[in-house]
Short mmCIF file of N, CA and C in Angstrom, two decimals:
data_model
loop_
_atom_site.label_atom_id
_atom_site.label_comp_id
_atom_site.label_asym_id
_atom_site.label_seq_id
_atom_site.Cartn_x
_atom_site.Cartn_y
_atom_site.Cartn_z
N GLU E 1 87.31 12.42 296.02
CA GLU E 1 86.50 13.43 296.65
C GLU E 1 87.37 14.30 297.55
N LYS E 2 88.33 13.70 298.23
CA LYS E 2 89.22 14.49 299.08
C LYS E 2 90.12 15.38 298.24
N VAL E 3 90.50 14.88 297.03
CA VAL E 3 91.36 15.67 296.15
C VAL E 3 90.60 16.90 295.65
N ALA E 4 89.33 16.73 295.29
CA ALA E 4 88.52 17.85 294.81
C ALA E 4 88.34 18.88 295.91
N LEU E 5 88.13 18.44 297.13
CA LEU E 5 87.99 19.36 298.25
C LEU E 5 89.29 20.13 298.48
N PHE E 6 90.41 19.44 298.38
CA PHE E 6 91.71 20.09 298.55
C PHE E 6 91.93 21.15 297.46
N GLU E 7 91.57 20.81 296.19
CA GLU E 7 91.76 21.75 295.09
C GLU E 7 90.86 22.98 295.26
N CYS E 8 89.63 22.79 295.71
CA CYS E 8 88.73 23.91 295.92
C CYS E 8 89.27 24.82 297.02
N ARG E 9 89.79 24.21 298.09
CA ARG E 9 90.32 24.99 299.20
C ARG E 9 91.55 25.78 298.75
N MET E 10 92.38 25.18 297.90
CA MET E 10 93.60 25.84 297.42
C MET E 10 93.27 26.94 296.39
N ASP E 11 92.26 26.70 295.58
CA ASP E 11 91.94 27.67 294.53
C ASP E 11 91.12 28.85 295.04
N PHE E 12 90.22 28.62 295.99
CA PHE E 12 89.27 29.65 296.37
C PHE E 12 89.47 30.21 297.76
N SER E 13 90.45 29.79 298.49
CA SER E 13 90.74 30.39 299.79
C SER E 13 91.54 31.67 299.56
N PRO E 14 91.61 32.57 300.53
CA PRO E 14 92.38 33.81 300.35
C PRO E 14 93.85 33.52 299.99
N HIS E 15 94.43 32.51 300.62
CA HIS E 15 95.82 32.17 300.30
C HIS E 15 95.94 31.66 298.86
N GLY E 16 94.98 30.82 298.43
CA GLY E 16 95.02 30.28 297.07
C GLY E 16 94.84 31.37 296.01
N ILE E 17 93.96 32.32 296.29
CA ILE E 17 93.74 33.42 295.34
C ILE E 17 95.01 34.26 295.20
N LYS E 18 95.67 34.55 296.32
CA LYS E 18 96.91 35.32 296.27
C LYS E 18 98.00 34.55 295.53
N ALA E 19 98.02 33.25 295.74
CA ALA E 19 99.03 32.43 295.05
C ALA E 19 98.80 32.47 293.53
N TRP E 20 97.54 32.34 293.10
CA TRP E 20 97.24 32.40 291.66
C TRP E 20 97.57 33.77 291.09
N ASP E 21 97.28 34.84 291.85
CA ASP E 21 97.61 36.19 291.39
C ASP E 21 99.11 36.35 291.20
N ARG E 22 99.91 35.80 292.15
CA ARG E 22 101.38 35.86 292.02
C ARG E 22 101.84 35.10 290.78
N ILE E 23 101.25 33.92 290.55
CA ILE E 23 101.63 33.12 289.38
C ILE E 23 101.29 33.85 288.09
N LYS E 24 100.09 34.43 288.03
CA LYS E 24 99.68 35.17 286.83
C LYS E 24 100.58 36.38 286.59
N LYS E 25 100.91 37.11 287.65
CA LYS E 25 101.79 38.27 287.51
C LYS E 25 103.17 37.84 287.05
N ARG E 26 103.69 36.76 287.60
CA ARG E 26 105.01 36.25 287.20
C ARG E 26 105.00 35.84 285.73
N ASP E 27 103.93 35.19 285.30
CA ASP E 27 103.83 34.80 283.88
C ASP E 27 103.75 36.03 282.97
N ALA E 28 102.98 37.02 283.38
CA ALA E 28 102.85 38.23 282.56
C ALA E 28 104.19 38.95 282.46
N ASP E 29 104.92 39.05 283.57
CA ASP E 29 106.24 39.69 283.54
C ASP E 29 107.20 38.92 282.66
N TRP E 30 107.15 37.60 282.73
CA TRP E 30 108.04 36.77 281.90
C TRP E 30 107.73 36.95 280.41
N LYS E 31 106.43 37.02 280.10
CA LYS E 31 106.04 37.22 278.70
C LYS E 31 106.52 38.58 278.18
N VAL E 32 106.42 39.62 279.01
CA VAL E 32 106.88 40.94 278.60
C VAL E 32 108.39 40.91 278.33
N GLN E 33 109.13 40.23 279.19
CA GLN E 33 110.58 40.17 279.02
C GLN E 33 110.99 39.25 277.87
N SER E 34 110.35 38.10 277.76
CA SER E 34 110.80 37.08 276.81
C SER E 34 110.21 37.25 275.41
N TRP E 35 109.05 37.82 275.29
CA TRP E 35 108.39 37.88 274.00
C TRP E 35 108.50 39.25 273.34
N LYS E 36 109.62 39.88 273.49
CA LYS E 36 109.83 41.16 272.83
C LYS E 36 109.96 40.91 271.34
N PRO E 37 109.34 41.76 270.51
CA PRO E 37 109.43 41.55 269.06
C PRO E 37 110.86 41.78 268.56
N THR E 38 111.24 41.03 267.56
CA THR E 38 112.56 41.18 266.96
C THR E 38 112.58 42.43 266.10
N GLU E 39 113.75 42.80 265.64
CA GLU E 39 113.88 43.97 264.77
C GLU E 39 113.10 43.77 263.47
N LYS E 40 113.14 42.55 262.96
CA LYS E 40 112.43 42.25 261.72
C LYS E 40 110.91 42.41 261.93
N ALA E 41 110.41 41.91 263.05
CA ALA E 41 108.98 42.03 263.34
C ALA E 41 108.59 43.50 263.52
N LYS E 42 109.47 44.28 264.16
CA LYS E 42 109.19 45.71 264.32
C LYS E 42 109.15 46.41 262.97
N ALA E 43 110.08 46.05 262.08
CA ALA E 43 110.12 46.66 260.75
C ALA E 43 108.86 46.33 259.96
N VAL E 44 108.42 45.07 260.03
CA VAL E 44 107.20 44.66 259.32
C VAL E 44 105.99 45.42 259.86
N ALA E 45 105.90 45.54 261.18
CA ALA E 45 104.77 46.26 261.78
C ALA E 45 104.79 47.73 261.39
N GLU E 46 105.97 48.33 261.36
CA GLU E 46 106.10 49.74 260.98
C GLU E 46 105.72 49.94 259.51
N LYS E 47 106.17 49.01 258.66
CA LYS E 47 105.84 49.10 257.23
C LYS E 47 104.33 48.99 257.03
N ARG E 48 103.70 48.05 257.72
CA ARG E 48 102.26 47.87 257.60
C ARG E 48 101.52 49.13 258.06
N LEU E 49 101.98 49.73 259.14
CA LEU E 49 101.35 50.93 259.67
C LEU E 49 101.50 52.10 258.69
N THR E 50 102.68 52.27 258.12
CA THR E 50 102.89 53.37 257.18
C THR E 50 102.10 53.16 255.89
N MET E 51 101.96 51.91 255.46
CA MET E 51 101.17 51.64 254.26
C MET E 51 99.71 52.00 254.49
N MET E 52 99.20 51.66 255.64
CA MET E 52 97.81 51.99 255.94
C MET E 52 97.62 53.50 256.03
N GLU E 53 98.58 54.19 256.66
CA GLU E 53 98.47 55.64 256.80
C GLU E 53 98.60 56.34 255.46
N GLU E 54 99.36 55.74 254.54
CA GLU E 54 99.51 56.32 253.21
C GLU E 54 98.18 56.42 252.49
N PHE E 55 97.29 55.48 252.74
CA PHE E 55 95.98 55.49 252.11
C PHE E 55 94.91 56.13 253.00
N GLY E 56 95.31 56.69 254.13
CA GLY E 56 94.37 57.39 254.98
C GLY E 56 93.65 56.51 255.99
N LEU E 57 94.16 55.33 256.26
CA LEU E 57 93.55 54.44 257.25
C LEU E 57 94.53 54.23 258.39
N THR E 58 93.98 54.03 259.56
CA THR E 58 94.82 53.64 260.69
C THR E 58 94.27 52.34 261.25
N ILE E 59 95.16 51.52 261.74
CA ILE E 59 94.75 50.22 262.28
C ILE E 59 93.92 50.43 263.55
N LYS E 60 94.17 51.51 264.25
CA LYS E 60 93.48 51.76 265.51
C LYS E 60 92.00 52.07 265.32
N THR E 61 91.60 52.56 264.13
CA THR E 61 90.21 52.96 263.93
C THR E 61 89.33 51.81 263.44
N ASN E 62 89.87 50.64 263.19
CA ASN E 62 89.12 49.51 262.65
C ASN E 62 88.34 49.92 261.40
N PRO E 63 89.01 50.00 260.24
CA PRO E 63 88.35 50.47 259.02
C PRO E 63 87.22 49.55 258.60
N THR E 64 86.22 50.14 257.96
CA THR E 64 85.08 49.37 257.48
C THR E 64 85.44 48.70 256.16
N ILE E 65 84.60 47.79 255.72
CA ILE E 65 84.82 47.09 254.46
C ILE E 65 84.79 48.09 253.30
N LYS E 66 83.94 49.08 253.39
CA LYS E 66 83.83 50.10 252.34
C LYS E 66 85.16 50.85 252.20
N GLU E 67 85.76 51.22 253.32
CA GLU E 67 87.04 51.93 253.29
C GLU E 67 88.15 51.03 252.75
N ILE E 68 88.13 49.78 253.14
CA ILE E 68 89.15 48.83 252.66
C ILE E 68 89.00 48.64 251.15
N LYS E 69 87.76 48.58 250.66
CA LYS E 69 87.53 48.44 249.22
C LYS E 69 88.08 49.65 248.48
N ARG E 70 87.84 50.85 249.02
CA ARG E 70 88.34 52.07 248.40
C ARG E 70 89.87 52.06 248.35
N VAL E 71 90.49 51.66 249.43
CA VAL E 71 91.95 51.59 249.48
C VAL E 71 92.48 50.57 248.50
N TYR E 72 91.80 49.43 248.40
CA TYR E 72 92.23 48.38 247.46
C TYR E 72 92.16 48.89 246.02
N GLN E 73 91.07 49.59 245.69
CA GLN E 73 90.93 50.12 244.33
C GLN E 73 91.99 51.17 244.03
N GLN E 74 92.33 51.99 245.02
CA GLN E 74 93.40 52.97 244.83
C GLN E 74 94.74 52.28 244.61
N ALA E 75 94.96 51.21 245.36
CA ALA E 75 96.23 50.47 245.21
C ALA E 75 96.32 49.83 243.83
N ILE E 76 95.21 49.31 243.33
CA ILE E 76 95.22 48.71 242.00
C ILE E 76 95.53 49.77 240.95
N LEU E 77 94.96 50.97 241.12
CA LEU E 77 95.21 52.04 240.15
C LEU E 77 96.66 52.51 240.15
N ARG E 78 97.37 52.27 241.24
CA ARG E 78 98.77 52.69 241.33
C ARG E 78 99.74 51.68 240.73
N THR E 79 99.27 50.52 240.35
CA THR E 79 100.18 49.50 239.82
C THR E 79 100.70 49.92 238.45
N PRO E 80 101.93 49.54 238.11
CA PRO E 80 102.51 49.94 236.82
C PRO E 80 101.71 49.43 235.62
N ALA E 81 101.09 48.28 235.72
CA ALA E 81 100.32 47.73 234.61
C ALA E 81 99.07 48.55 234.35
N GLU E 82 98.56 49.21 235.37
CA GLU E 82 97.32 49.97 235.25
C GLU E 82 97.56 51.37 234.69
N GLN E 83 98.78 51.89 234.81
CA GLN E 83 99.06 53.26 234.39
C GLN E 83 98.81 53.51 232.90
N PRO E 84 99.32 52.64 231.98
CA PRO E 84 99.04 52.90 230.56
C PRO E 84 97.55 52.83 230.21
N ARG E 85 96.83 51.90 230.82
CA ARG E 85 95.39 51.80 230.55
C ARG E 85 94.67 53.06 231.03
N LYS E 86 95.06 53.55 232.19
CA LYS E 86 94.45 54.76 232.73
C LYS E 86 94.76 55.96 231.83
N TYR E 87 96.00 56.06 231.34
CA TYR E 87 96.39 57.14 230.45
C TYR E 87 95.60 57.07 229.14
N GLN E 88 95.49 55.87 228.59
CA GLN E 88 94.76 55.70 227.33
C GLN E 88 93.28 56.06 227.49
N ALA E 89 92.69 55.68 228.61
CA ALA E 89 91.29 56.01 228.86
C ALA E 89 91.11 57.53 228.95
N ALA E 90 92.05 58.21 229.58
CA ALA E 90 91.97 59.67 229.69
C ALA E 90 92.11 60.31 228.31
N GLN E 91 93.01 59.77 227.49
CA GLN E 91 93.18 60.31 226.14
C GLN E 91 91.92 60.10 225.30
N ASP E 92 91.32 58.92 225.40
CA ASP E 92 90.08 58.64 224.66
C ASP E 92 88.96 59.57 225.09
N GLN E 93 88.85 59.78 226.39
CA GLN E 93 87.80 60.66 226.90
C GLN E 93 88.02 62.09 226.42
N LYS E 94 89.28 62.54 226.40
CA LYS E 94 89.60 63.88 225.92
C LYS E 94 89.28 64.02 224.43
N ALA E 95 89.61 62.99 223.63
CA ALA E 95 89.32 63.02 222.20
C ALA E 95 87.81 63.07 221.95
N GLU E 96 87.03 62.31 222.72
CA GLU E 96 85.58 62.35 222.58
C GLU E 96 85.03 63.73 222.92
N ALA E 97 85.56 64.34 223.96
CA ALA E 97 85.10 65.66 224.35
C ALA E 97 85.45 66.69 223.28
N ASP E 98 86.64 66.59 222.72
CA ASP E 98 87.04 67.51 221.65
C ASP E 98 86.15 67.34 220.42
N ALA E 99 85.88 66.10 220.04
CA ALA E 99 85.03 65.86 218.88
C ALA E 99 83.62 66.41 219.12
N TRP E 100 83.10 66.22 220.30
CA TRP E 100 81.77 66.72 220.62
C TRP E 100 81.74 68.24 220.57
N SER E 101 82.77 68.91 221.12
CA SER E 101 82.79 70.38 221.11
C SER E 101 82.95 70.91 219.69
N LYS E 102 83.74 70.21 218.85
CA LYS E 102 83.85 70.64 217.44
C LYS E 102 82.52 70.49 216.71
N ALA E 103 81.82 69.42 216.96
CA ALA E 103 80.51 69.21 216.33
C ALA E 103 79.52 70.29 216.78
N GLN E 104 79.56 70.64 218.06
CA GLN E 104 78.67 71.69 218.56
C GLN E 104 79.00 73.03 217.91
N ALA E 105 80.30 73.34 217.78
CA ALA E 105 80.71 74.61 217.16
C ALA E 105 80.29 74.64 215.69
N GLU E 106 80.42 73.52 214.99
CA GLU E 106 80.01 73.47 213.58
C GLU E 106 78.49 73.66 213.45
N GLN E 107 77.72 73.06 214.35
CA GLN E 107 76.27 73.25 214.32
C GLN E 107 75.89 74.71 214.56
N LYS E 108 76.57 75.35 215.50
CA LYS E 108 76.30 76.77 215.77
C LYS E 108 76.64 77.62 214.56
N ARG E 109 77.78 77.31 213.92
CA ARG E 109 78.20 78.06 212.75
C ARG E 109 77.20 77.90 211.61
N GLN E 110 76.73 76.66 211.40
CA GLN E 110 75.73 76.39 210.34
C GLN E 110 74.43 77.13 210.64
N ALA E 111 74.01 77.11 211.90
CA ALA E 111 72.77 77.79 212.28
C ALA E 111 72.91 79.30 212.09
N LEU E 112 74.05 79.86 212.41
CA LEU E 112 74.28 81.29 212.26
C LEU E 112 74.29 81.67 210.78
N ARG E 113 74.94 80.87 209.95
CA ARG E 113 74.95 81.13 208.51
C ARG E 113 73.54 81.08 207.93
N ALA E 114 72.78 80.10 208.36
CA ALA E 114 71.42 79.97 207.83
C ALA E 114 70.54 81.13 208.28
N SER E 115 70.79 81.64 209.47
CA SER E 115 69.93 82.71 209.98
C SER E 115 70.31 84.07 209.42
N LEU E 116 71.51 84.25 208.86
CA LEU E 116 71.88 85.55 208.29
C LEU E 116 71.06 85.86 207.05
N ASN E 117 70.89 84.89 206.16
CA ASN E 117 70.04 85.02 204.98
C ASN E 117 70.29 86.34 204.24
N LEU E 118 71.51 86.54 203.76
CA LEU E 118 71.88 87.77 203.07
C LEU E 118 71.44 87.79 201.61
N GLY E 119 70.96 86.72 201.13
CA GLY E 119 70.51 86.67 199.74
C GLY E 119 71.68 86.68 198.79
N TYR E 120 71.69 87.72 197.88
CA TYR E 120 72.74 87.79 196.87
C TYR E 120 73.85 88.75 197.27
N HIS E 121 74.06 88.95 198.50
CA HIS E 121 75.11 89.84 198.97
C HIS E 121 76.14 89.04 199.77
N ARG E 122 77.34 89.55 199.77
CA ARG E 122 78.34 88.94 200.64
C ARG E 122 78.72 89.97 201.70
N LEU E 123 79.14 89.47 202.85
CA LEU E 123 79.43 90.32 204.00
C LEU E 123 80.91 90.65 204.01
N SER E 124 81.22 91.94 204.07
CA SER E 124 82.62 92.35 204.23
C SER E 124 82.72 93.09 205.55
N THR E 125 83.93 93.52 205.84
CA THR E 125 84.11 94.23 207.11
C THR E 125 83.52 95.63 207.04
N GLN E 126 83.40 96.18 205.87
CA GLN E 126 82.92 97.55 205.73
C GLN E 126 81.40 97.61 205.58
N ASN E 127 80.93 96.89 204.58
CA ASN E 127 79.51 96.98 204.28
C ASN E 127 79.09 95.80 203.40
N LEU E 128 77.84 95.76 203.02
CA LEU E 128 77.34 94.69 202.16
C LEU E 128 77.73 95.00 200.71
N ILE E 129 78.32 94.04 200.06
CA ILE E 129 78.70 94.22 198.64
C ILE E 129 77.86 93.26 197.83
N PRO E 130 77.15 93.76 196.80
CA PRO E 130 76.35 92.86 195.97
C PRO E 130 77.25 91.90 195.19
N LEU E 131 76.83 90.68 195.04
CA LEU E 131 77.60 89.69 194.28
C LEU E 131 77.40 89.93 192.78
N PRO E 132 78.43 89.71 191.95
CA PRO E 132 78.28 89.92 190.50
C PRO E 132 77.41 88.87 189.85
#
């Protein structure tokens, strides 16, 4: 009981509070001096920061899960294994679009031919010439 009273007096008296503040300040100063990051740790931190900035994120803004998902998907698309698949998909999509446009042009041409209905005449640049 006397020990507890002594500890309370040392911890909560004005002198005890000042002593604890000095101890905390000394510890904080020691940590600043002793726990400086190494060159390797600085390089890793810089690399991590530049990687995040490359994708438009900063560590200071606390990115959301949605933003992290978007960045992850962009990173996957940049991998060398993904490049040929992405190129092939673009080529397939272009071929489908070309085939569709050719089919549309052929349908228009057929509709135009059917609507001319020239009968037994053929169309020349000058005038209508009857077929033999």
